[in-house]
mmCIF file of C-alpha atoms and ligand atoms in Angstrom:
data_model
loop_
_atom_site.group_PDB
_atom_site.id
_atom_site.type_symbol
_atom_site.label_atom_id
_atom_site.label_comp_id
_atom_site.label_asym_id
_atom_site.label_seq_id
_atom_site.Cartn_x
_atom_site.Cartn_y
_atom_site.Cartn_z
ATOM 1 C CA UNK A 23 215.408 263.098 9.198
ATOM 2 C CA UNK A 24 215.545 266.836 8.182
ATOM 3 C CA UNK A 25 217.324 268.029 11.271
ATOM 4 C CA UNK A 26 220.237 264.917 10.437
ATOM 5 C CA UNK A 27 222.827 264.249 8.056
ATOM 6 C CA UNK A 28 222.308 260.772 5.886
ATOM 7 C CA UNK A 29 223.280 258.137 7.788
ATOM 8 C CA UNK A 30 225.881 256.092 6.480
ATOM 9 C CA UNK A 31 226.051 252.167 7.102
ATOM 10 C CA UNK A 32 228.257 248.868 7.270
ATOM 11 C CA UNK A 33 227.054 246.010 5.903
ATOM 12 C CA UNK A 34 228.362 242.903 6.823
ATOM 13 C CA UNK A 35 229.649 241.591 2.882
ATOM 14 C CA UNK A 36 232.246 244.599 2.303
ATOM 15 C CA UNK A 37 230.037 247.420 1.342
ATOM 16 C CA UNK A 38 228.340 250.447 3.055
ATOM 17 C CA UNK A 39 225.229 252.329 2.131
ATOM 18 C CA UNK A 40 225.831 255.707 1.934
ATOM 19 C CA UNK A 41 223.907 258.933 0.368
ATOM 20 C CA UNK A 42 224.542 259.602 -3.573
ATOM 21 C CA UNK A 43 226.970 262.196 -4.671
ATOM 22 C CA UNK A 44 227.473 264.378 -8.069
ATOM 23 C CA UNK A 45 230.401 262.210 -8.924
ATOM 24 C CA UNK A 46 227.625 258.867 -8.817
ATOM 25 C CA UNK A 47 226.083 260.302 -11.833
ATOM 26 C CA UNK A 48 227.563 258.422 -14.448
ATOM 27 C CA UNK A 49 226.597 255.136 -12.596
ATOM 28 C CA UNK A 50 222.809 255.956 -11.970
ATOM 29 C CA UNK A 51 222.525 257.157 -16.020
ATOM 30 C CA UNK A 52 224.156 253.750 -17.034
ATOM 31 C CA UNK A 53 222.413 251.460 -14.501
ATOM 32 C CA UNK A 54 219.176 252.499 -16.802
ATOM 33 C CA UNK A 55 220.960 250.438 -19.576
ATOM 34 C CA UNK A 56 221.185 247.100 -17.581
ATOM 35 C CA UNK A 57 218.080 245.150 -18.750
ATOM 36 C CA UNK A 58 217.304 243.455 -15.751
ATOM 37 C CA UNK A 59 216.705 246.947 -13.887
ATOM 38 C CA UNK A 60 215.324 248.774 -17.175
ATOM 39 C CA UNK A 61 212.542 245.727 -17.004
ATOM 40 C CA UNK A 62 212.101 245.772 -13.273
ATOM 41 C CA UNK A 63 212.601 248.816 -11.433
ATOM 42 C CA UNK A 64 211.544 251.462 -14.796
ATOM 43 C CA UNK A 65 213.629 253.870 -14.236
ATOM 44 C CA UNK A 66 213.110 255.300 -18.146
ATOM 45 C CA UNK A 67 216.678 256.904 -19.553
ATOM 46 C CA UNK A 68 218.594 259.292 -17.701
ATOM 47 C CA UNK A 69 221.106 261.844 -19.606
ATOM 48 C CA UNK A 70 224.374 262.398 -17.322
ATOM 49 C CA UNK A 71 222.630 265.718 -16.250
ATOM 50 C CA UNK A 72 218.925 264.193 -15.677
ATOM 51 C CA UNK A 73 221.347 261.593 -13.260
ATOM 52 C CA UNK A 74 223.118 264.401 -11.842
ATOM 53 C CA UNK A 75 219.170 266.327 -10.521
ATOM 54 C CA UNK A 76 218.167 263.250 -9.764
ATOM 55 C CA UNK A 77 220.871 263.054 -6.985
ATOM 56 C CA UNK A 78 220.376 266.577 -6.107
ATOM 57 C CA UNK A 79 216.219 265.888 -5.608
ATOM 58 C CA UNK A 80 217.395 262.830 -3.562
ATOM 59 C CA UNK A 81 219.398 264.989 -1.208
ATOM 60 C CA UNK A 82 216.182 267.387 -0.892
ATOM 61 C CA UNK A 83 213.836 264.399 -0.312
ATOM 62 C CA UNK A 84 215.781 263.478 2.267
ATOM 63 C CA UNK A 85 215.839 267.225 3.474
ATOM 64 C CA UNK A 86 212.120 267.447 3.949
ATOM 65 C CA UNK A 87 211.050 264.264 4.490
ATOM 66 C CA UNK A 88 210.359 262.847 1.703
ATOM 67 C CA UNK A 89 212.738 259.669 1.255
ATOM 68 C CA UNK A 90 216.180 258.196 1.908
ATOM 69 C CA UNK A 91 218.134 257.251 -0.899
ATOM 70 C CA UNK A 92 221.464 255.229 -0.573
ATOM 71 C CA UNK A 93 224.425 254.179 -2.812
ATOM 72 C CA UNK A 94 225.365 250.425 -2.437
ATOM 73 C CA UNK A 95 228.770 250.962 -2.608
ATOM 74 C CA UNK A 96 232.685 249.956 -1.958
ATOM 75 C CA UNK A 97 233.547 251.873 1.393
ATOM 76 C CA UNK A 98 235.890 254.723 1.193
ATOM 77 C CA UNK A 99 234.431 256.096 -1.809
ATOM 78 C CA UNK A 100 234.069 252.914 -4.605
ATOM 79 C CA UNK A 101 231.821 253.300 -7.192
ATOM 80 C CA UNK A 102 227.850 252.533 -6.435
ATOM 81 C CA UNK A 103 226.792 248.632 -7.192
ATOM 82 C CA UNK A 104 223.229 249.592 -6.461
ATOM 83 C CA UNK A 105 220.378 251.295 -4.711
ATOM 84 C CA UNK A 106 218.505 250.985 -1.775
ATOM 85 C CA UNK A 107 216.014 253.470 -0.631
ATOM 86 C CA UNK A 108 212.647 253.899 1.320
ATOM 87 C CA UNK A 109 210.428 256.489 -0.703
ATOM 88 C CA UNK A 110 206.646 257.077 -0.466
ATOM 89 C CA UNK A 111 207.339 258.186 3.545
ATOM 90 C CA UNK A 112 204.712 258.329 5.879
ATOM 91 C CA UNK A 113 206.067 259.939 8.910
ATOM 92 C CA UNK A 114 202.613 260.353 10.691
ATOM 93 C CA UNK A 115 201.357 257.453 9.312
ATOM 94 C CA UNK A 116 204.358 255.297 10.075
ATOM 95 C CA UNK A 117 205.077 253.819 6.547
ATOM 96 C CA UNK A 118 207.308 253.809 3.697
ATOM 97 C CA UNK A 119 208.142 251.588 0.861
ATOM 98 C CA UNK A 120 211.301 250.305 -0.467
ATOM 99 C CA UNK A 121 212.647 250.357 -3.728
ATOM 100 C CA UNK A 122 216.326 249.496 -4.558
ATOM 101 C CA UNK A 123 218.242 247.581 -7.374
ATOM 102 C CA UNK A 124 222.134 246.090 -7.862
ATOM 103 C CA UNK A 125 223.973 246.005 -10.840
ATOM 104 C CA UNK A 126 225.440 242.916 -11.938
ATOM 105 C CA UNK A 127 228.960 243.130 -10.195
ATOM 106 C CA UNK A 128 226.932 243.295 -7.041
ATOM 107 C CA UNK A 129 224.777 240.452 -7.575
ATOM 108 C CA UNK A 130 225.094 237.424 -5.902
ATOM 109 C CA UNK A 131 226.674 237.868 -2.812
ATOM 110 C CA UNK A 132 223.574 238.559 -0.135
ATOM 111 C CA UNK A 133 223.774 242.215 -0.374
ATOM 112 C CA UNK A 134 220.397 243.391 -0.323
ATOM 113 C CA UNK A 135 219.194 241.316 1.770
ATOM 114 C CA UNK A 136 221.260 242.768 4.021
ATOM 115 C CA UNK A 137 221.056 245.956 2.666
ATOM 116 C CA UNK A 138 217.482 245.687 3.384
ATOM 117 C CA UNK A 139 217.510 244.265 6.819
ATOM 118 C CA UNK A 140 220.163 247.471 8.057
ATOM 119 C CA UNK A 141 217.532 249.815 6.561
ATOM 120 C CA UNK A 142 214.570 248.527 8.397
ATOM 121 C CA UNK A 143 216.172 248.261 11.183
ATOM 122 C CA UNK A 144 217.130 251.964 11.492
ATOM 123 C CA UNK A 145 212.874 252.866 10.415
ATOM 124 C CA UNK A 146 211.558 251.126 12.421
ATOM 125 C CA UNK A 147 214.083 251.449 15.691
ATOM 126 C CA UNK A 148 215.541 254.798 15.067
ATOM 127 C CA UNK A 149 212.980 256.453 12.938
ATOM 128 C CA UNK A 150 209.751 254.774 15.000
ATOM 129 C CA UNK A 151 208.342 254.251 11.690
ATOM 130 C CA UNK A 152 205.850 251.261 12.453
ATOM 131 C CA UNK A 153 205.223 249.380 8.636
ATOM 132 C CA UNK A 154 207.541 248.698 6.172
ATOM 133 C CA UNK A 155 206.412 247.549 2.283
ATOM 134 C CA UNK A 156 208.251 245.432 -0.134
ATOM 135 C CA UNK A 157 206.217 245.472 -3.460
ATOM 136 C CA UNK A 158 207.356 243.478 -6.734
ATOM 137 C CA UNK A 159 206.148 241.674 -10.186
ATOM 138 C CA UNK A 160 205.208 238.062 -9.170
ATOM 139 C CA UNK A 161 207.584 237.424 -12.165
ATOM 140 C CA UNK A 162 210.382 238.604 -9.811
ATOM 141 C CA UNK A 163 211.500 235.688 -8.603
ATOM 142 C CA UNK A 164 214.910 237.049 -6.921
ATOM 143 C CA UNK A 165 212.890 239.881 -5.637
ATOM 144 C CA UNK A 166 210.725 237.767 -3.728
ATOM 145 C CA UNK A 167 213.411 236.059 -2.398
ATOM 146 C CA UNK A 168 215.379 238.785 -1.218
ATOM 147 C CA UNK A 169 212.123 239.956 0.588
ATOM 148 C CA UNK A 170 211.261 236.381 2.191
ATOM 149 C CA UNK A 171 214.582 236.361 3.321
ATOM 150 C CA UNK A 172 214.700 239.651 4.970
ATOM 151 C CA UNK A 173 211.824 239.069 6.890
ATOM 152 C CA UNK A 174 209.256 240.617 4.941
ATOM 153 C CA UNK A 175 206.162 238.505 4.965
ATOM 154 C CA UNK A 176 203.985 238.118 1.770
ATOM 155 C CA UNK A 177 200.371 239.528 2.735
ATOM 156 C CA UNK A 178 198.709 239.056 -0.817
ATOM 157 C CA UNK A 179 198.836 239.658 -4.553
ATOM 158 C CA UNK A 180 197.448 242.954 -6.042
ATOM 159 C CA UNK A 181 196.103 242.423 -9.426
ATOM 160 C CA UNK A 182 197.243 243.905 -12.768
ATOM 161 C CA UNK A 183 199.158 246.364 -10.722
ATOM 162 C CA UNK A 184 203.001 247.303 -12.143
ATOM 163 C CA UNK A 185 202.859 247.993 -16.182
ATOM 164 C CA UNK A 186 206.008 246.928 -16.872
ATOM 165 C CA UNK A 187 207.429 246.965 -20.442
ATOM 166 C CA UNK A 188 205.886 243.983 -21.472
ATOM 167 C CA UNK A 189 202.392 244.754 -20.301
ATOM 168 C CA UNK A 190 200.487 244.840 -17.021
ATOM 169 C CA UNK A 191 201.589 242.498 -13.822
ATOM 170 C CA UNK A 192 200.383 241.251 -10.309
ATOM 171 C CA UNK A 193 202.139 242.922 -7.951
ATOM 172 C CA UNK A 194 203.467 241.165 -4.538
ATOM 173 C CA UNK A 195 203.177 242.688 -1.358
ATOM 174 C CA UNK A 196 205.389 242.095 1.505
ATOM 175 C CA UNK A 197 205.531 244.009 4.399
ATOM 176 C CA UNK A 198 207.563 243.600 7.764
ATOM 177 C CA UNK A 199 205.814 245.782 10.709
ATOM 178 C CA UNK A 200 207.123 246.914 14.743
ATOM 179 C CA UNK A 201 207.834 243.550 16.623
ATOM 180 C CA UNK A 202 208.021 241.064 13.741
ATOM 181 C CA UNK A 203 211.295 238.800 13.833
ATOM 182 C CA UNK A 204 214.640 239.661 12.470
ATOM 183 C CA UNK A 205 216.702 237.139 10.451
ATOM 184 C CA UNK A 206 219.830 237.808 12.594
HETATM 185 C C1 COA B 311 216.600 241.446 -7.110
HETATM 186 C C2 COA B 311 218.033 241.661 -6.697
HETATM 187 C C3 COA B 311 218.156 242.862 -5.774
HETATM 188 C C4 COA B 311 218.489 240.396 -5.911
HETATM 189 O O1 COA B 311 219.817 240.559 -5.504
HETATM 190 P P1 COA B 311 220.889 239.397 -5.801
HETATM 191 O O2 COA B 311 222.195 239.823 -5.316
HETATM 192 O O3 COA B 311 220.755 239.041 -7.240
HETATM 193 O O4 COA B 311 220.318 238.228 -4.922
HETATM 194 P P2 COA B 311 221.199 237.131 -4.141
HETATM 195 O O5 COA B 311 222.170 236.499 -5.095
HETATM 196 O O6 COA B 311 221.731 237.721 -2.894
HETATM 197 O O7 COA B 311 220.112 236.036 -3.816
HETATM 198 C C5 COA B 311 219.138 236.229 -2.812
HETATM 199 C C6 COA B 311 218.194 235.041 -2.872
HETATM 200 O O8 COA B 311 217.425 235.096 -4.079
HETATM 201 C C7 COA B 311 217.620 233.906 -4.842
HETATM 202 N N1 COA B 311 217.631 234.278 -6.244
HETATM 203 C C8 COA B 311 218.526 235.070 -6.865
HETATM 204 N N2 COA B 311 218.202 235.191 -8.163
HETATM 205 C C9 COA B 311 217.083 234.427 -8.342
HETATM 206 C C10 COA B 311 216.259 234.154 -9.468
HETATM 207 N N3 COA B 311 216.504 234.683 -10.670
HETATM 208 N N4 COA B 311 215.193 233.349 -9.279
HETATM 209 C C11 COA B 311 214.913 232.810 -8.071
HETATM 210 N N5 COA B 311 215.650 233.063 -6.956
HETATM 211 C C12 COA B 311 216.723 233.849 -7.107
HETATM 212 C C13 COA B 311 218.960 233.352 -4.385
HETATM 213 O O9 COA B 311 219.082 231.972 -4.634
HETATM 214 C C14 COA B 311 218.911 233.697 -2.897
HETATM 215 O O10 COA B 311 218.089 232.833 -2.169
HETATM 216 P P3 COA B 311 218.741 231.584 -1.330
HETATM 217 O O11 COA B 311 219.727 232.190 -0.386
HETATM 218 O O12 COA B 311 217.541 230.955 -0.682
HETATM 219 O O13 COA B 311 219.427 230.689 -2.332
HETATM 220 C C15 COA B 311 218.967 241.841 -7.920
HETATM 221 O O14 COA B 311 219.025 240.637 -8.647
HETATM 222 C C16 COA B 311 218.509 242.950 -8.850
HETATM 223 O O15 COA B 311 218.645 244.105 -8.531
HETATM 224 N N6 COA B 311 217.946 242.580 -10.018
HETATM 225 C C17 COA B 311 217.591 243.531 -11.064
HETATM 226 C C18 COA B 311 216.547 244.593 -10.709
HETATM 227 C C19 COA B 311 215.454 244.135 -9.771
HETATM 228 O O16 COA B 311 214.969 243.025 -9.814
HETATM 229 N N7 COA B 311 215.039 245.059 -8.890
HETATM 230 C C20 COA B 311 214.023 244.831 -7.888
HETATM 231 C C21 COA B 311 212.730 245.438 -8.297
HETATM 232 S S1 COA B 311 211.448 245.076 -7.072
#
């Protein structure tokens, strides 16, 4: 990863993935006011500037190692409708786990799912990475979908293991790993 630029990628419902940039800021500091992502993905409040490090500590995680961050976003430049990213890497170990998110306007329309199928297939068959998590609330219904429907089995429930807002939750883990099926 550290000797490469970011990829950038096509998905197949109009958008691409591609790495943040400075001018992304405002959009990751006001995604932390959409409730559903507040509640689900934590990411506490972010001040234009805290948005604009975070970006810049993206671009070094993927630098040494660390993770790969993409923008859900129009091609040629749109706005970001969410994030998609594999953090927590393993390279030695052969793991990471994804985390990602879409704002309303990019609900709806399949994009994570194949979002998260174009991801794992560059880990696992460009990276070698060999495992692949998925973790979310059992209270995450669309999450678990998404996940199911990218191919990720469910392996188990952890117990009392996300503190969310509203208290402590079960945690589902789904993982996809070198040789299991893809949905297309
Ligand atoms: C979770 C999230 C990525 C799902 O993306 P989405 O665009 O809303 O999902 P889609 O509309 O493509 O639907 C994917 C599947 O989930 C199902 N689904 C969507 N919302 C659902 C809900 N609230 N409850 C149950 N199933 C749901 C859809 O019906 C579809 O399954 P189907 O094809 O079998 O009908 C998105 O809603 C989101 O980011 N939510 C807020 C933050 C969040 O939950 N982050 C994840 C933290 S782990």
């Amino acid at each position: 990863m550290s000797q490469t630029d970011q990829p950038v990628f096509d998905l197949a419902n109009g958008y691409e993935l591609r790495p943040w940039c400075l001018d992304d800021a405002k959009v990751l500091a006001d995604s932390c006011q959409d409730a559903d992502v507040q509640h689900w993905n934590r990411p506490g409040r972010l001040s234009l500037d805290d948005a604009r490090d975070r970006i810049v500590r993206w671009e070094k995680r993927w630098r040494t190692d660390k993770a790969a961050i993409w923008a859900i976003a129009e091609p040629g430049g749109g706005s970001p409708v969410g994030l998609i990213g594999l953090a927590d890497f393993d390279l030695d170990g052969g793991s990471a786990e994804f985390l990602y998110w879409l704002l309303p306007a990019g609900r709806g329309r399949g994009a994570m799912v194949d979002a998260i199928v174009r991801v794992s297939r560059w880990a696992l068959e460009d990276l070698g990475l060999h495992r692949l998590r998925i973790t979310h609330s059992v209270a995450n219904a669309a999450s678990c979908r998404v996940a199911e429907k990218a191919g990720f089995a469910l392996e188990g429930t952890m117990r009392s293991a996300l503190l969310h807002s509203d208290g402590w939750h079960d945690e589902h883990l789904h993982a996809r790993v070198q040789g299991d099926a893809w949905p297309w």
